[in-house]
Amino acid sequence: MANKHFALKFLREETLPTAFCPGCGNGIVMNCFLKAVEELGFHDLSGFAFVSGIGCAAWCVSPYFKADSLHTTHGRPIAFASGLKLARPELNVVVISGDGDIAGIGGNHLIHAARRNMDLLVICINNFNYGMTGGQVGPTTLHGVITTTTPYGNPEYPFDLARLVESAGANFVARWTTVHVRQLINSIKKALKKEGFRFIEVVSQCPTSFGRRIGKRTGRDLMKWFKERSIHISKARDVQEVEDVIIVGEFVDRDRPGFVRKIHEIIFKVREENV
Amino acid sequence: MSERKNKEVLSGVHFWQGDTACAEGAIAAGCRFFAGYPITPASEIAEHMAKRLPEVGGIYVQMEDEIASISAVIGASWGGLKSMTATSGPGFSLMQENIGYACMTETPCVIVDVQRAGPSTGQATKAAQGDIMQARWGTHGDHEVIVLSPNSPQEMFDLTVKAFNLSEIYRVPVIILSDEIVGHMWEKVRVPSPEEIEVYNRRKPSHIGEPIFGGVGEVGVPPMPRIGDGFNLLITGSTHNEYGYRKTVDPEVHRRLVTRIVNKIRENADKIIDVETQNIEDADIGVISYGCTSRSVYDAVILAEKEGITVGHVRLRTIWPFPEKVVKEVAERVDFILVPEMNLGQLVYEVERVVGCEARVKAISKIGGGEMITPEEILSEMRKLLGR
Amino acid sequence: MSRTEILIVGIGGMGVVLAGRILARAAAIYEEKEVVQTQSYGAEARGTAARSEIIISSEKINYPRVRKCDILVAMSQEGLEKYLPYLKEDGVLIYEKHLVKKVSVSEKLRILSVPAIEIAEKKVGSRLVANIVIISATVGFTKIISEKSLKMAIVDIIPEPMRKINLKAVEEGIKFLREILNQNS
């Protein structure tokens, strides 16, 4: 019998193949996440709980991961995940969702969870647009790009998500693209072992709704484009035009106590005083 | 341990405001998670929970807004904790989408709305009863929720316990629709001993693989496991089959799911509904009331009696599902039914729908400044209608 | 049936609502009366008109608001003027001597003027407890509850270190009243 792909044991096989478009980056992110889990020695996902919002990226975990998943309303997965983590602190609660979900409609939850240092790993798959609904402009769409809702070019400027979350107080922030598979796996492994708020932005390709607007019609074209534009954070100090590059790497790695630990310290103290 | 147990139910007589009684009712019912955002006149519930929950090993978290609050409450409920949030009109509006999510995913949770005068910021410190229809129809799509209406600090305690029980039994969000007067009113509250308080908990599945979103007939309530217990749960607000798989185009799956989550409340309405009645067998005139306004009706009943008018009073502790039967019963015996409410007419339309041509239904409306409808104003309407 | 309706009015920040709460708690818990206390204030916590309403009865209280009060305690000129029409003809009016400048009322009223701020400042040591001085004088003057119940409610509600001066304020309020009554007799 041929060896099964390592990831299949973490997936609901009956749900495959996925509904993602040809060339989509979601499969790479799923693969990297599961590889990280495998390399950390997990044989199943029973110690994890996954939360996602609305959008293509939100489907990575629901229904494909053979695990508990909470597929929530648009923009709110981090808030749902916060409640879940506080109720079940022993679980490794992971949010995987898209840029529109996490940084657009849910942007407020993102920065506050980072500030609170809520014990969550959030993986934001950034494909620069609202792909599921047909390629509308989003909070990460590059300036000037034509989308279905910016037919004359995007007059706005994109968020620098990694820097935003870093300054909001997260314990760990990294950004990679779907080209940086090994680096991404390593960052996920590192993040899964840490407490507090951990954020990984994965720049990913959406050939169907975004790539064709900028003349990159296939996943491969987009990945090539990511590779050309990527510059490691250690070499990015002198970069003037941040807009023209994708700064990748680990932006922050610190060990402030997570919210769960802080709140349980309070509960312990209050109960000691009361008994 | 026994000392800790005592901390959970503060048995005895207290002088509490309604908001405090609500928080204590929640803790007595087993609530161990509260997420909220400050808003007048509900902030005292959050403040009390912030102080009390750690004492009983529970979690309090102040979120960044009301949307986050209800989201965290639903997340925590799937984590196995009885969970609550408290707000007022503006925050209640923000919560509506996820109240629908809780309906669709059949998530037990309790939402307290201490009503204030709207629309918008309105009169933030003043009482109103303007959220009656929002509580029923605030979220989009077909759904049923349970809405309870306390009229005293004692009932803020009692009905909060009841809200958790109903929520756990029916896997449905339960809304406690209070108002600024009842929320901020101080009165004696008797907290029973823990043995006297009935507490229900959600039914757990008997085995992994048991459907948790169906498989219980057309009006049944499926069992509910926790996240993290090995069930590989698929929980989604999209239309799903009994195992949680998204089925977003199949008409039959949608009909089956949505009809059941509606019918599990409608078909059990008799078990859910709780009303208080006065003189309904032998009434000259009927009054349907709820919340703080019902306290004026009690006095109006006494004043009317002195003038030889027997008032059949139905006071709704359950507003939704609407207690149709008892309202019809009253309508068959009287010519006139009064519906006093601190809005420009909301529940009165539901009463009209149910009563039809059996009796003439008249609203007594009052808004502004948190001023209550007085017993004298109700009496005066009665006199007018009865020609006395 | 005995039913007493009390209004305490002033400006937010004076402790009008707290004073009402103490009085209400004392009657409810230590005198086993039926009591309802409600309050009204503006959107801001301080500086706008504040009002505490208390109903004390031997029977169940339904309508919780005060309509015609038996006792009006006024800690501001504006409050006095606004709520005097709600005072029963033979009611009791108690006002803060320095905050209320002008009083023109019917002769049937029983009236007591209390220099609560002065007493609080000079005899207790903090003007913050003027609210307690005036309700203590009110309790002494009207006998709606006992001094002992009032003190027990203060112990319940006010934590240390403020508790001590609040209890002192009760004593000074009662003492002031005795002196007035002695002068008049």
Coordinates of N, CA, C and O in Angstrom, one line a residue, chain B residues 129 151 179 182 289-298 313 340-342 372-373 378:
Chain B
Q129 N -39.7 50.8 27.5 CA -39.9 49.4 27.2 C -40.0 49.3 25.7 O -41.0 48.7 25.1
N151 N -40.3 42.1 37.1 CA -40.9 43.4 37.5 C -40.4 43.8 38.9 O -40.9 44.7 39.5
D179 N -35.8 46.6 32.6 CA -35.8 48.0 32.3 C -35.1 48.8 33.3 O -34.9 48.3 34.4
V182 N -36.6 48.6 37.0 CA -36.5 47.4 37.7 C -35.0 47.1 38.0 O -34.6 46.7 39.0
S289 N -50.1 43.3 30.9 CA -48.9 44.1 31.3 C -47.6 43.3 31.4 O -47.7 42.0 31.4
Y290 N -46.5 44.0 31.5 CA -45.2 43.3 31.7 C -44.2 44.3 32.3 O -44.5 45.5 32.2
G291 N -43.2 43.8 32.9 CA -42.1 44.7 33.4 C -42.5 45.7 34.5 O -43.6 45.5 35.1
C292 N -41.8 46.8 34.5 CA -42.1 47.8 35.6 C -43.6 48.3 35.5 O -44.2 48.5 36.6
T293 N -44.1 48.4 34.3 CA -45.5 48.9 34.2 C -46.5 48.0 34.9 O -47.5 48.5 35.4
S294 N -46.2 46.7 35.1 CA -47.2 45.9 35.8 C -47.4 46.3 37.2 O -48.4 46.0 37.8
R295 N -46.4 46.9 37.8 CA -46.5 47.4 39.2 C -47.6 48.5 39.3 O -48.3 48.6 40.3
S296 N -47.7 49.3 38.3 CA -48.8 50.3 38.3 C -50.1 49.6 38.1 O -51.1 50.1 38.7
V297 N -50.1 48.6 37.3 CA -51.4 47.9 37.1 C -51.9 47.3 38.4 O -53.1 47.3 38.7
Y298 N -51.0 46.7 39.2 CA -51.4 46.1 40.5 C -52.2 47.2 41.3 O -53.3 46.9 41.9
H313 N -56.3 41.0 35.2 CA -55.0 41.4 34.8 C -54.1 40.2 34.5 O -54.0 39.2 35.3
P340 N -50.9 48.8 28.7 CA -50.0 49.9 29.1 C -48.6 49.5 28.8 O -48.1 48.4 29.2
E341 N -47.8 50.3 28.1 CA -46.4 50.1 27.9 C -45.7 51.4 27.7 O -46.2 52.3 27.1
M342 N -44.4 51.4 28.1 CA -43.6 52.6 28.0 C -42.9 52.6 26.6 O -41.7 52.6 26.4
M372 N -43.0 56.6 34.5 CA -43.9 55.4 34.5 C -45.3 55.8 34.2 O -45.7 56.9 34.5
I373 N -46.1 54.9 33.6 CA -47.5 55.1 33.6 C -48.0 54.9 35.0 O -47.7 53.9 35.6
I378 N -54.0 54.6 34.4 CA -54.6 53.4 33.9 C -56.1 53.4 34.4 O -57.0 53.0 33.6

